[in-house]
mmCIF file of N, CA and C in Angstrom:
data_model
loop_
_atom_site.group_PDB
_atom_site.id
_atom_site.type_symbol
_atom_site.label_atom_id
_atom_site.label_comp_id
_atom_site.label_asym_id
_atom_site.label_seq_id
_atom_site.Cartn_x
_atom_site.Cartn_y
_atom_site.Cartn_z
ATOM 1 N N MET A 1 -18.530 120.854 -68.583
ATOM 2 C CA MET A 1 -17.960 120.406 -69.743
ATOM 3 C C MET A 1 -17.097 121.347 -70.362
ATOM 4 N N TYR A 2 -16.024 121.065 -71.084
ATOM 5 C CA TYR A 2 -15.007 121.459 -71.944
ATOM 6 C C TYR A 2 -15.334 121.522 -73.488
ATOM 7 N N SER A 3 -15.488 122.627 -74.056
ATOM 8 C CA SER A 3 -15.459 122.640 -75.597
ATOM 9 C C SER A 3 -14.389 123.380 -76.049
ATOM 10 N N THR A 4 -13.976 122.805 -77.418
ATOM 11 C CA THR A 4 -13.352 123.701 -78.206
ATOM 12 C C THR A 4 -13.356 123.773 -79.610
ATOM 13 N N GLY A 5 -13.103 124.700 -80.334
ATOM 14 C CA GLY A 5 -12.976 124.705 -81.631
ATOM 15 C C GLY A 5 -11.716 125.125 -82.343
ATOM 16 N N MET A 6 -11.480 124.569 -83.508
ATOM 17 C CA MET A 6 -10.129 125.072 -84.101
ATOM 18 C C MET A 6 -10.170 124.805 -85.765
ATOM 19 N N THR A 7 -9.581 125.423 -86.495
ATOM 20 C CA THR A 7 -9.604 125.200 -87.875
ATOM 21 C C THR A 7 -8.119 124.865 -88.572
ATOM 22 N N PHE A 8 -8.001 124.186 -89.474
ATOM 23 C CA PHE A 8 -6.823 123.804 -90.235
ATOM 24 C C PHE A 8 -6.855 123.741 -91.784
ATOM 25 N N LYS A 9 -6.141 123.540 -92.323
ATOM 26 C CA LYS A 9 -6.026 123.837 -93.963
ATOM 27 C C LYS A 9 -5.207 122.452 -94.429
ATOM 28 N N LEU A 10 -6.108 121.965 -95.340
ATOM 29 C CA LEU A 10 -5.790 120.734 -96.007
ATOM 30 C C LEU A 10 -4.712 121.069 -97.251
ATOM 31 N N LYS A 11 -4.042 120.464 -97.442
ATOM 32 C CA LYS A 11 -3.042 120.392 -98.796
ATOM 33 C C LYS A 11 -3.899 120.277 -99.806
ATOM 34 N N SER A 12 -3.690 120.998 -100.945
ATOM 35 C CA SER A 12 -4.473 120.739 -102.103
ATOM 36 C C SER A 12 -4.558 119.378 -102.568
ATOM 37 N N GLY A 13 -6.013 118.940 -102.573
ATOM 38 C CA GLY A 13 -6.127 117.413 -103.396
ATOM 39 C C GLY A 13 -6.318 116.630 -102.279
ATOM 40 N N CYS A 14 -6.008 116.930 -101.003
ATOM 41 C CA CYS A 14 -6.002 115.683 -100.136
ATOM 42 C C CYS A 14 -7.070 115.600 -99.264
ATOM 43 N N TYR A 15 -8.198 116.320 -99.519
ATOM 44 C CA TYR A 15 -9.615 115.882 -98.982
ATOM 45 C C TYR A 15 -10.090 114.547 -99.004
ATOM 46 N N PRO A 16 -10.036 113.983 -100.076
ATOM 47 C CA PRO A 16 -10.750 112.606 -100.301
ATOM 48 C C PRO A 16 -9.636 111.341 -99.239
ATOM 49 N N GLU A 17 -8.401 111.875 -99.163
ATOM 50 C CA GLU A 17 -7.737 110.704 -98.309
ATOM 51 C C GLU A 17 -8.000 111.138 -96.902
ATOM 52 N N TYR A 18 -8.133 112.504 -96.399
ATOM 53 C CA TYR A 18 -8.499 112.900 -95.130
ATOM 54 C C TYR A 18 -9.850 112.244 -94.690
ATOM 55 N N LYS A 19 -10.893 112.539 -95.572
ATOM 56 C CA LYS A 19 -12.223 111.777 -95.433
ATOM 57 C C LYS A 19 -12.385 110.367 -95.224
ATOM 58 N N LYS A 20 -11.446 109.639 -96.154
ATOM 59 C CA LYS A 20 -11.485 108.132 -96.086
ATOM 60 C C LYS A 20 -10.669 107.674 -94.620
ATOM 61 N N ALA A 21 -9.736 108.526 -94.136
ATOM 62 C CA ALA A 21 -9.030 108.192 -93.060
ATOM 63 C C ALA A 21 -9.962 108.498 -91.649
ATOM 64 N N HIS A 22 -10.917 109.417 -91.785
ATOM 65 C CA HIS A 22 -11.795 109.666 -90.703
ATOM 66 C C HIS A 22 -13.180 108.650 -90.788
ATOM 67 N N ASP A 23 -13.174 108.236 -91.957
ATOM 68 C CA ASP A 23 -14.367 107.364 -92.272
ATOM 69 C C ASP A 23 -14.355 105.946 -91.736
ATOM 70 N N GLU A 24 -12.772 105.708 -91.754
ATOM 71 C CA GLU A 24 -12.023 104.532 -91.293
ATOM 72 C C GLU A 24 -11.281 104.659 -90.112
ATOM 73 N N LEU A 25 -11.734 105.164 -89.213
ATOM 74 C CA LEU A 25 -10.726 105.870 -88.141
ATOM 75 C C LEU A 25 -10.174 104.704 -87.457
ATOM 76 N N TRP A 26 -9.081 104.801 -87.025
ATOM 77 C CA TRP A 26 -8.442 103.769 -86.522
ATOM 78 C C TRP A 26 -9.102 103.173 -85.103
ATOM 79 N N PRO A 27 -9.141 101.827 -84.812
ATOM 80 C CA PRO A 27 -10.049 101.431 -83.761
ATOM 81 C C PRO A 27 -9.209 102.075 -82.354
ATOM 82 N N ASP A 28 -7.917 102.155 -82.338
ATOM 83 C CA ASP A 28 -7.426 102.710 -81.017
ATOM 84 C C ASP A 28 -7.634 104.090 -81.029
ATOM 85 N N MET A 29 -7.887 104.619 -82.059
ATOM 86 C CA MET A 29 -8.225 106.275 -81.823
ATOM 87 C C MET A 29 -9.691 106.402 -81.541
ATOM 88 N N VAL A 30 -10.455 105.401 -82.032
ATOM 89 C CA VAL A 30 -12.008 105.473 -81.502
ATOM 90 C C VAL A 30 -11.860 105.245 -79.990
ATOM 91 N N GLU A 31 -11.005 104.199 -79.429
ATOM 92 C CA GLU A 31 -11.196 103.844 -78.255
ATOM 93 C C GLU A 31 -10.736 104.963 -77.204
ATOM 94 N N ALA A 32 -9.701 105.640 -77.633
ATOM 95 C CA ALA A 32 -9.191 106.619 -76.912
ATOM 96 C C ALA A 32 -10.096 107.799 -76.729
ATOM 97 N N LEU A 33 -10.836 108.269 -77.732
ATOM 98 C CA LEU A 33 -11.727 109.269 -77.847
ATOM 99 C C LEU A 33 -12.922 108.811 -76.882
ATOM 100 N N ASN A 34 -13.528 107.585 -77.161
ATOM 101 C CA ASN A 34 -14.610 107.206 -76.378
ATOM 102 C C ASN A 34 -14.264 106.922 -74.922
ATOM 103 N N ALA A 35 -13.094 106.498 -74.391
ATOM 104 C CA ALA A 35 -12.523 106.443 -73.198
ATOM 105 C C ALA A 35 -12.523 107.483 -72.463
ATOM 106 N N ASN A 36 -12.541 108.605 -73.248
ATOM 107 C CA ASN A 36 -12.402 110.060 -72.330
ATOM 108 C C ASN A 36 -13.442 110.942 -72.956
ATOM 109 N N GLU A 37 -14.612 110.201 -73.283
ATOM 110 C CA GLU A 37 -15.921 110.813 -73.693
ATOM 111 C C GLU A 37 -15.897 111.997 -74.352
ATOM 112 N N VAL A 38 -15.014 112.101 -75.491
ATOM 113 C CA VAL A 38 -15.009 113.247 -76.299
ATOM 114 C C VAL A 38 -15.994 113.070 -77.595
ATOM 115 N N ASN A 39 -16.729 114.058 -77.720
ATOM 116 C CA ASN A 39 -17.629 114.300 -78.812
ATOM 117 C C ASN A 39 -16.875 115.132 -79.854
ATOM 118 N N MET A 40 -16.906 114.764 -81.178
ATOM 119 C CA MET A 40 -16.150 115.662 -82.235
ATOM 120 C C MET A 40 -16.938 115.677 -83.470
ATOM 121 N N VAL A 41 -16.803 116.879 -84.049
ATOM 122 C CA VAL A 41 -17.449 116.964 -85.485
ATOM 123 C C VAL A 41 -16.521 117.985 -86.233
ATOM 124 N N ILE A 42 -16.260 117.659 -87.209
ATOM 125 C CA ILE A 42 -15.306 118.241 -88.229
ATOM 126 C C ILE A 42 -16.206 118.560 -89.525
ATOM 127 N N HIS A 43 -16.116 119.828 -89.758
ATOM 128 C CA HIS A 43 -16.792 120.414 -91.210
ATOM 129 C C HIS A 43 -15.558 120.750 -91.940
ATOM 130 N N HIS A 44 -16.105 120.487 -93.367
ATOM 131 C CA HIS A 44 -15.360 120.733 -94.505
ATOM 132 C C HIS A 44 -15.655 121.885 -95.202
ATOM 133 N N TYR A 45 -14.916 122.832 -95.634
ATOM 134 C CA TYR A 45 -15.468 123.909 -96.572
ATOM 135 C C TYR A 45 -13.957 124.608 -97.378
ATOM 136 N N HIS A 46 -14.137 124.247 -98.726
ATOM 137 C CA HIS A 46 -13.048 124.309 -99.574
ATOM 138 C C HIS A 46 -11.963 123.604 -98.912
ATOM 139 N N ASP A 47 -10.740 124.204 -98.904
ATOM 140 C CA ASP A 47 -9.481 123.557 -98.253
ATOM 141 C C ASP A 47 -9.341 123.741 -96.936
ATOM 142 N N ARG A 48 -10.563 124.235 -96.191
ATOM 143 C CA ARG A 48 -10.300 124.439 -94.565
ATOM 144 C C ARG A 48 -11.303 123.327 -93.951
ATOM 145 N N LEU A 49 -10.866 122.940 -92.797
ATOM 146 C CA LEU A 49 -11.801 122.186 -91.865
ATOM 147 C C LEU A 49 -11.876 122.676 -90.738
ATOM 148 N N PHE A 50 -13.109 122.861 -90.146
ATOM 149 C CA PHE A 50 -13.245 123.249 -88.686
ATOM 150 C C PHE A 50 -13.592 122.105 -87.793
ATOM 151 N N LEU A 51 -12.990 122.057 -86.783
ATOM 152 C CA LEU A 51 -13.309 120.927 -85.583
ATOM 153 C C LEU A 51 -14.101 121.574 -84.406
ATOM 154 N N TYR A 52 -15.130 120.920 -84.142
ATOM 155 C CA TYR A 52 -15.556 121.211 -82.602
ATOM 156 C C TYR A 52 -15.712 119.941 -81.689
ATOM 157 N N ALA A 53 -15.307 120.094 -80.755
ATOM 158 C CA ALA A 53 -15.203 119.027 -79.873
ATOM 159 C C ALA A 53 -15.672 119.351 -78.472
ATOM 160 N N THR A 54 -16.224 118.297 -77.637
ATOM 161 C CA THR A 54 -16.659 118.483 -76.185
ATOM 162 C C THR A 54 -15.917 117.445 -75.482
ATOM 163 N N ALA A 55 -15.853 117.496 -74.216
ATOM 164 C CA ALA A 55 -15.500 116.422 -73.123
ATOM 165 C C ALA A 55 -15.691 116.954 -72.048
ATOM 166 N N PRO A 56 -15.659 116.010 -70.987
ATOM 167 C CA PRO A 56 -16.166 116.411 -69.610
ATOM 168 C C PRO A 56 -15.018 117.394 -69.190
ATOM 169 N N SER A 57 -13.882 117.530 -69.777
ATOM 170 C CA SER A 57 -12.722 118.380 -68.959
ATOM 171 C C SER A 57 -11.782 118.598 -70.104
ATOM 172 N N GLN A 58 -10.824 119.651 -69.863
ATOM 173 C CA GLN A 58 -9.935 119.911 -70.944
ATOM 174 C C GLN A 58 -8.940 118.488 -70.554
ATOM 175 N N GLU A 59 -8.623 118.057 -69.383
ATOM 176 C CA GLU A 59 -7.826 116.829 -69.227
ATOM 177 C C GLU A 59 -8.332 115.559 -69.851
ATOM 178 N N HIS A 60 -9.418 115.595 -69.881
ATOM 179 C CA HIS A 60 -10.108 114.276 -70.769
ATOM 180 C C HIS A 60 -9.680 114.405 -72.353
ATOM 181 N N MET A 61 -10.034 115.635 -72.785
ATOM 182 C CA MET A 61 -9.560 116.057 -74.036
ATOM 183 C C MET A 61 -8.060 115.775 -74.435
ATOM 184 N N GLU A 62 -7.205 116.290 -73.725
ATOM 185 C CA GLU A 62 -5.772 116.124 -73.629
ATOM 186 C C GLU A 62 -5.272 114.537 -73.614
ATOM 187 N N ARG A 63 -5.915 114.071 -72.660
ATOM 188 C CA ARG A 63 -5.764 112.122 -72.561
ATOM 189 C C ARG A 63 -6.101 111.482 -73.984
ATOM 190 N N SER A 64 -7.098 111.950 -74.465
ATOM 191 C CA SER A 64 -7.496 111.282 -75.762
ATOM 192 C C SER A 64 -6.393 111.449 -77.117
ATOM 193 N N HIS A 65 -5.590 112.602 -76.575
ATOM 194 C CA HIS A 65 -4.769 112.626 -77.996
ATOM 195 C C HIS A 65 -3.078 112.373 -77.552
ATOM 196 N N GLN A 66 -3.086 111.492 -76.477
ATOM 197 C CA GLN A 66 -1.729 111.239 -76.020
ATOM 198 C C GLN A 66 -1.609 109.761 -76.304
ATOM 199 N N GLY A 67 -0.101 109.382 -76.462
ATOM 200 C CA GLY A 67 0.488 108.028 -76.610
ATOM 201 C C GLY A 67 0.787 107.742 -77.846
ATOM 202 N N PRO A 68 1.283 106.616 -78.023
ATOM 203 C CA PRO A 68 1.717 106.152 -79.560
ATOM 204 C C PRO A 68 0.866 106.298 -80.727
ATOM 205 N N VAL A 69 -0.488 105.779 -80.409
ATOM 206 C CA VAL A 69 -1.292 105.801 -81.608
ATOM 207 C C VAL A 69 -1.739 107.165 -81.910
ATOM 208 N N ALA A 70 -2.066 108.128 -80.794
ATOM 209 C CA ALA A 70 -2.003 109.631 -81.185
ATOM 210 C C ALA A 70 -0.885 110.143 -81.891
ATOM 211 N N ASP A 71 0.428 109.795 -81.574
ATOM 212 C CA ASP A 71 1.398 110.348 -82.105
ATOM 213 C C ASP A 71 1.446 109.835 -83.609
ATOM 214 N N ARG A 72 1.220 108.641 -83.904
ATOM 215 C CA ARG A 72 1.023 108.174 -85.197
ATOM 216 C C ARG A 72 0.216 108.844 -86.146
ATOM 217 N N TRP A 73 -1.131 108.839 -85.573
ATOM 218 C CA TRP A 73 -2.125 109.831 -86.258
ATOM 219 C C TRP A 73 -1.774 111.106 -86.452
ATOM 220 N N GLY A 74 -1.206 111.854 -85.654
ATOM 221 C CA GLY A 74 -0.671 113.209 -85.895
ATOM 222 C C GLY A 74 0.303 113.275 -87.038
ATOM 223 N N GLU A 75 1.098 112.243 -87.055
ATOM 224 C CA GLU A 75 2.303 112.290 -88.007
ATOM 225 C C GLU A 75 1.641 111.891 -89.569
ATOM 226 N N TYR A 76 0.358 111.016 -89.353
ATOM 227 C CA TYR A 76 -0.502 110.673 -90.562
ATOM 228 C C TYR A 76 -0.843 112.187 -91.000
ATOM 229 N N MET A 77 -1.565 112.687 -90.141
ATOM 230 C CA MET A 77 -2.550 113.869 -90.450
ATOM 231 C C MET A 77 -1.765 115.183 -90.963
ATOM 232 N N ALA A 78 -0.418 114.955 -90.547
ATOM 233 C CA ALA A 78 0.413 116.037 -90.940
ATOM 234 C C ALA A 78 0.838 116.135 -92.547
ATOM 235 N N THR A 79 0.810 114.737 -93.023
ATOM 236 C CA THR A 79 0.983 114.765 -94.463
ATOM 237 C C THR A 79 0.006 115.232 -95.425
ATOM 238 N N LEU A 80 -1.260 115.316 -94.727
ATOM 239 C CA LEU A 80 -2.307 115.832 -95.439
ATOM 240 C C LEU A 80 -2.584 117.356 -95.281
ATOM 241 N N MET A 81 -2.192 117.926 -94.284
ATOM 242 C CA MET A 81 -2.585 119.354 -93.977
ATOM 243 C C MET A 81 -1.189 120.217 -94.024
ATOM 244 N N ASP A 82 -1.536 121.540 -93.916
ATOM 245 C CA ASP A 82 -0.385 122.538 -94.112
ATOM 246 C C ASP A 82 0.521 122.374 -92.634
ATOM 247 N N THR A 83 1.785 122.528 -92.570
ATOM 248 C CA THR A 83 2.450 122.281 -91.449
ATOM 249 C C THR A 83 3.433 123.479 -91.449
ATOM 250 N N ASP A 84 3.901 123.579 -90.091
ATOM 251 C CA ASP A 84 4.930 124.506 -89.815
ATOM 252 C C ASP A 84 6.431 123.965 -90.126
ATOM 253 N N ASP A 85 7.485 124.650 -89.904
ATOM 254 C CA ASP A 85 9.090 124.247 -90.205
ATOM 255 C C ASP A 85 9.295 122.849 -89.450
ATOM 256 N N GLU A 86 8.559 122.492 -88.500
ATOM 257 C CA GLU A 86 8.984 121.359 -87.699
ATOM 258 C C GLU A 86 8.095 120.177 -88.326
ATOM 259 N N GLY A 87 7.239 120.243 -89.324
ATOM 260 C CA GLY A 87 6.253 119.323 -89.879
ATOM 261 C C GLY A 87 5.080 118.956 -88.973
ATOM 262 N N LYS A 88 4.689 119.828 -88.043
ATOM 263 C CA LYS A 88 3.550 119.677 -87.417
ATOM 264 C C LYS A 88 2.347 120.626 -87.991
ATOM 265 N N ALA A 89 1.303 119.699 -88.035
ATOM 266 C CA ALA A 89 0.106 120.555 -88.656
ATOM 267 C C ALA A 89 -0.056 121.838 -87.928
ATOM 268 N N ILE A 90 -0.427 122.909 -88.716
ATOM 269 C CA ILE A 90 -1.020 123.916 -88.158
ATOM 270 C C ILE A 90 -2.316 124.163 -87.684
ATOM 271 N N VAL A 91 -2.545 124.417 -86.763
ATOM 272 C CA VAL A 91 -3.965 124.073 -86.115
ATOM 273 C C VAL A 91 -4.172 125.771 -85.433
ATOM 274 N N GLU A 92 -5.368 126.182 -85.811
ATOM 275 C CA GLU A 92 -5.688 127.553 -85.183
ATOM 276 C C GLU A 92 -6.923 127.311 -84.306
ATOM 277 N N ASP A 93 -6.535 127.619 -83.118
ATOM 278 C CA ASP A 93 -7.704 127.635 -82.162
ATOM 279 C C ASP A 93 -8.657 128.987 -82.310
ATOM 280 N N LEU A 94 -9.987 128.431 -82.462
ATOM 281 C CA LEU A 94 -11.187 129.608 -82.773
ATOM 282 C C LEU A 94 -11.686 130.111 -81.107
ATOM 283 N N GLU A 95 -11.733 131.335 -81.176
ATOM 284 C CA GLU A 95 -12.378 132.155 -80.018
ATOM 285 C C GLU A 95 -13.620 131.754 -79.864
ATOM 286 N N GLU A 96 -14.274 131.274 -78.726
ATOM 287 C CA GLU A 96 -15.860 131.151 -78.544
ATOM 288 C C GLU A 96 -16.381 132.634 -78.956
ATOM 289 N N ALA A 97 -17.357 132.879 -79.664
ATOM 290 C CA ALA A 97 -18.139 134.131 -80.012
ATOM 291 C C ALA A 97 -19.406 134.043 -79.375
ATOM 292 N N PHE A 98 -20.021 132.918 -79.189
ATOM 293 C CA PHE A 98 -21.345 132.750 -78.870
ATOM 294 C C PHE A 98 -21.850 131.189 -78.298
ATOM 295 N N ALA A 99 -22.402 131.120 -77.074
ATOM 296 C CA ALA A 99 -22.781 129.613 -76.802
ATOM 297 C C ALA A 99 -24.116 130.012 -76.156
ATOM 298 N N ILE A 100 -25.076 128.863 -76.249
ATOM 299 C CA ILE A 100 -26.239 128.654 -75.607
ATOM 300 C C ILE A 100 -26.619 127.364 -75.156
ATOM 301 N N GLY A 101 -27.378 127.023 -74.503
ATOM 302 C CA GLY A 101 -27.899 125.691 -74.147
ATOM 303 C C GLY A 101 -26.814 125.074 -73.312
ATOM 304 N N VAL A 102 -26.637 123.667 -73.652
ATOM 305 C CA VAL A 102 -25.590 122.834 -72.930
ATOM 306 C C VAL A 102 -24.197 123.620 -73.320
ATOM 307 N N PHE A 103 -24.019 124.295 -73.958
ATOM 308 C CA PHE A 103 -22.497 124.773 -74.251
ATOM 309 C C PHE A 103 -22.049 126.269 -73.613
ATOM 310 N N LYS A 104 -23.387 126.672 -72.806
ATOM 311 C CA LYS A 104 -23.227 127.703 -72.053
ATOM 312 C C LYS A 104 -22.660 127.515 -70.772
ATOM 313 N N ILE A 105 -21.633 127.994 -70.396
ATOM 314 C CA ILE A 105 -20.920 127.814 -69.069
ATOM 315 C C ILE A 105 -20.829 129.115 -68.391
ATOM 316 N N GLU A 106 -21.453 129.012 -67.386
ATOM 317 C CA GLU A 106 -21.677 130.142 -66.253
ATOM 318 C C GLU A 106 -20.380 130.561 -65.518
ATOM 319 N N SER A 107 -20.202 131.799 -65.701
ATOM 320 C CA SER A 107 -19.003 132.005 -64.869
ATOM 321 C C SER A 107 -19.383 132.083 -63.252
ATOM 322 N N PRO A 108 -18.485 131.694 -62.499
ATOM 323 C CA PRO A 108 -18.905 131.676 -61.033
ATOM 324 C C PRO A 108 -18.405 132.988 -60.601
ATOM 325 N N ASN A 109 -19.779 133.546 -59.822
ATOM 326 C CA ASN A 109 -19.597 134.829 -59.054
ATOM 327 C C ASN A 109 -20.162 134.748 -57.610
#
């Protein structure tokens, strides 16, 4: 199993639109995530979002975020989040600090 965590910052006052967009997630995005067995949860704290997701593999995760609908979604989300000079949402990967249970991946020895 592959897991990932990341954080990003919303532009001031954009949380209600961000929340609504995810409450009404586009069917094509739902289909892409489900087809790739992606499980995801996003938590909100002040102007910060924390995403945690799992998938059978990193390839599954990457496939779920490819194609025209994913590109449109990314462009839309960039209007709500802090962006870099190219207009892409600034996403910071989180280092795993601890894992237990199904999230613990044993290193091969």
